[in-house]
Coordinates of C-alpha atoms in Angstrom, one line a residue:
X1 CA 40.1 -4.7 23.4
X2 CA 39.6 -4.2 19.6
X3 CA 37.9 -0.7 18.7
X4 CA 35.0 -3.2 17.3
X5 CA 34.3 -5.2 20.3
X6 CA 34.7 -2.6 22.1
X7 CA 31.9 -0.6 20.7
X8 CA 29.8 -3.6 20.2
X9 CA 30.1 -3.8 23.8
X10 CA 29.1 -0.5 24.5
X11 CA 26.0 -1.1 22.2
X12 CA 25.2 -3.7 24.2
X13 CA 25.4 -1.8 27.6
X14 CA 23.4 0.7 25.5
X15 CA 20.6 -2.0 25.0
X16 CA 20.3 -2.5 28.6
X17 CA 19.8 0.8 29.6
X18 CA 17.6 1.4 26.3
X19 CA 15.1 -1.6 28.1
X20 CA 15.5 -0.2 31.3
X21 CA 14.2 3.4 29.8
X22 CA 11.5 1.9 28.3
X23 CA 10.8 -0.1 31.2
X24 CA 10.5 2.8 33.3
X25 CA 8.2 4.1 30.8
X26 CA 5.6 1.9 30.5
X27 CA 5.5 2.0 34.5
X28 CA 4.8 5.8 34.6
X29 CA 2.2 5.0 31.4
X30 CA 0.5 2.5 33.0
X31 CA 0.2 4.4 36.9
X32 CA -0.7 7.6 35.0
X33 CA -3.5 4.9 33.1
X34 CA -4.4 3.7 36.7
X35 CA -4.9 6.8 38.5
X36 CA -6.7 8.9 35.8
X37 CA -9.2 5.9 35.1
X38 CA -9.9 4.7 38.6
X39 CA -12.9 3.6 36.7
X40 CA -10.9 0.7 35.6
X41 CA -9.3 -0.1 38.5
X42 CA -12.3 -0.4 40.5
X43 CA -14.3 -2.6 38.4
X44 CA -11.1 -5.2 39.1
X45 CA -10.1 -5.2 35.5
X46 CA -6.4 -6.2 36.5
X47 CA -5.1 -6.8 33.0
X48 CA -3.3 -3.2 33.1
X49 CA -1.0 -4.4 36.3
X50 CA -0.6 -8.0 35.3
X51 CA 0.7 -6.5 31.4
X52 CA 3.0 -3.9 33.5
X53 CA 4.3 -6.6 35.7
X54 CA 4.6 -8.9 32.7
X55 CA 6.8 -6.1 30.8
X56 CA 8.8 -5.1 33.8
X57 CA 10.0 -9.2 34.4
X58 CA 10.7 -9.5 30.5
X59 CA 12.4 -6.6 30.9
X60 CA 14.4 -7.8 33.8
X61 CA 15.8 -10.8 31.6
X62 CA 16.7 -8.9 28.9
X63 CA 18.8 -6.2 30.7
X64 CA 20.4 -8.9 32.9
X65 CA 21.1 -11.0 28.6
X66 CA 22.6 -7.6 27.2
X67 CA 24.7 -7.2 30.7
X68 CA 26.1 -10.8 30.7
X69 CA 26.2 -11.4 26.8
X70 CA 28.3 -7.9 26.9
X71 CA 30.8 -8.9 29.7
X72 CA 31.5 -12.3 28.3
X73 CA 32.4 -10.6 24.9
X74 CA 34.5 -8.0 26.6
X75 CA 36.4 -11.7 27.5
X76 CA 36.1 -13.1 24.2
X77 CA 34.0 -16.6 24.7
X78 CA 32.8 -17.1 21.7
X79 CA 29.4 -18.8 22.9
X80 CA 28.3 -15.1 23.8
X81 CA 28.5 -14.3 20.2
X82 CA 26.9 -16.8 18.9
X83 CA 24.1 -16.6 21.6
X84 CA 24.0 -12.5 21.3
X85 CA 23.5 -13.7 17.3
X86 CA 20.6 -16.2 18.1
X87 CA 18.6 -13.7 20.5
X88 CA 19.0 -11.0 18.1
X89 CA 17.4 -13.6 15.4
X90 CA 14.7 -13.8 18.0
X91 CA 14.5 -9.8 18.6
X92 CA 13.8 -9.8 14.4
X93 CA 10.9 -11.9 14.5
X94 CA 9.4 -10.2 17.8
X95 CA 10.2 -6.8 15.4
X96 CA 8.4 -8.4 12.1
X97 CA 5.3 -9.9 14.8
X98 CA 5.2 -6.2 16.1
X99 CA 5.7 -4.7 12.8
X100 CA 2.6 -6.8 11.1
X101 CA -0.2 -6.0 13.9
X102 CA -2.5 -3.6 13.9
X103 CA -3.6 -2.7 17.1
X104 CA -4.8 0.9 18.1
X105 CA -1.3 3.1 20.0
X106 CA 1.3 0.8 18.7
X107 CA 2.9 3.1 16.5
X108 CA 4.6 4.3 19.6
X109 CA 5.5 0.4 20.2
X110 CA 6.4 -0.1 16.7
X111 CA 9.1 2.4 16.8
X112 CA 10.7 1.7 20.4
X113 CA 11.1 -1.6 19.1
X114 CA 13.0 -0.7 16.1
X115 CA 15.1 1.1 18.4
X116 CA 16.0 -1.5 20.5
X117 CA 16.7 -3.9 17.4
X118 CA 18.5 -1.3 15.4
X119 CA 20.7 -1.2 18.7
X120 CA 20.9 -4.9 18.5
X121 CA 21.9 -4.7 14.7
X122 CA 24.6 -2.6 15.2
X123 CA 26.1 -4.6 18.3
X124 CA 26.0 -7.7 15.9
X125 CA 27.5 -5.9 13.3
X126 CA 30.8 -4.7 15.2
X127 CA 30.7 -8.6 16.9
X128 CA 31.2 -10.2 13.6
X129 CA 34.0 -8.1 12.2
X130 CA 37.2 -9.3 11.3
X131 CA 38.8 -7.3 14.0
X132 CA 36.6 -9.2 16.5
X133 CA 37.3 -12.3 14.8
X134 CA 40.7 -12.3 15.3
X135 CA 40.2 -11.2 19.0
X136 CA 37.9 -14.1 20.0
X137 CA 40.6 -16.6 18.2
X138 CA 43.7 -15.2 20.1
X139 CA 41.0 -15.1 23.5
X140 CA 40.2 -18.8 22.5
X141 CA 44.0 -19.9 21.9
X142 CA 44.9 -18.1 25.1
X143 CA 42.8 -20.7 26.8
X144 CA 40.8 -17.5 28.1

């Protein structure tokens, strides 16, 4: 494996366990939420668990896309690129949507994002290099 695949595979493992952090986070946010304001919980204002249980399926997905977008590099099929390259697209107009609101607490929000998408940036970056190029031809003409 070239040295730039094989660090924009390790960004992408990084990605997944960058969602699964944050993840985790909003979890313990959202409990600490529940169980400090059982003032909202018991007037059966559910929007807290259903946003948590929202976040930790979305989550889910995108873990289980870095995961399998990663391995299929690491094998050089080149519709992993390409898709990696469309979902990242996606990830920069979910950062620009985030970026533009203004809702109280989500300069917090605003910033993990960035995270994640510089993460994604970089993993793009090292994917599209000649180096990698010539890796996903030779996997390609391998019949691979």
């Amino acid at each position: 494996l070239r040295p730039s695949m094989a660090t924009a595979v390790r960004l992408m493992y990084a990605g997944a366990a960058y969602v699964a952090v944050w993840a985790v986070g909003i979890i313990l946010v959202g409990t600490s939420v529940i169980r400090h304001h059982p003032i909202v919980a018991a007037n059966g204002d559910d929007r807290l668990g259903g946003l948590i249980t929202a976040i930790v399926f979305v989550s889910v997905i995108e873990i289980a896309l870095w995961i399998v977008i990663a391995q299929a590099c690491r094998k050089g099929q080149s519709w992993a690129r390409i898709t990696g390259t469309v979902l990242f697209g996606l990830h920069t107009l979910g950062l620009l949507g985030v970026s533009v609101s203004s809702g109280a607490g989500l300069g917090v929000t605003k910033l993990l994002t960035l995270g994640s998408w510089l993460i994604g940036c970089g993993a793009l970056v090292f994917l599209w290099q000649q180096p990698s190029s010539v890796f996903f031809a030779r996997q390609a003409s391998s019949g691979r």
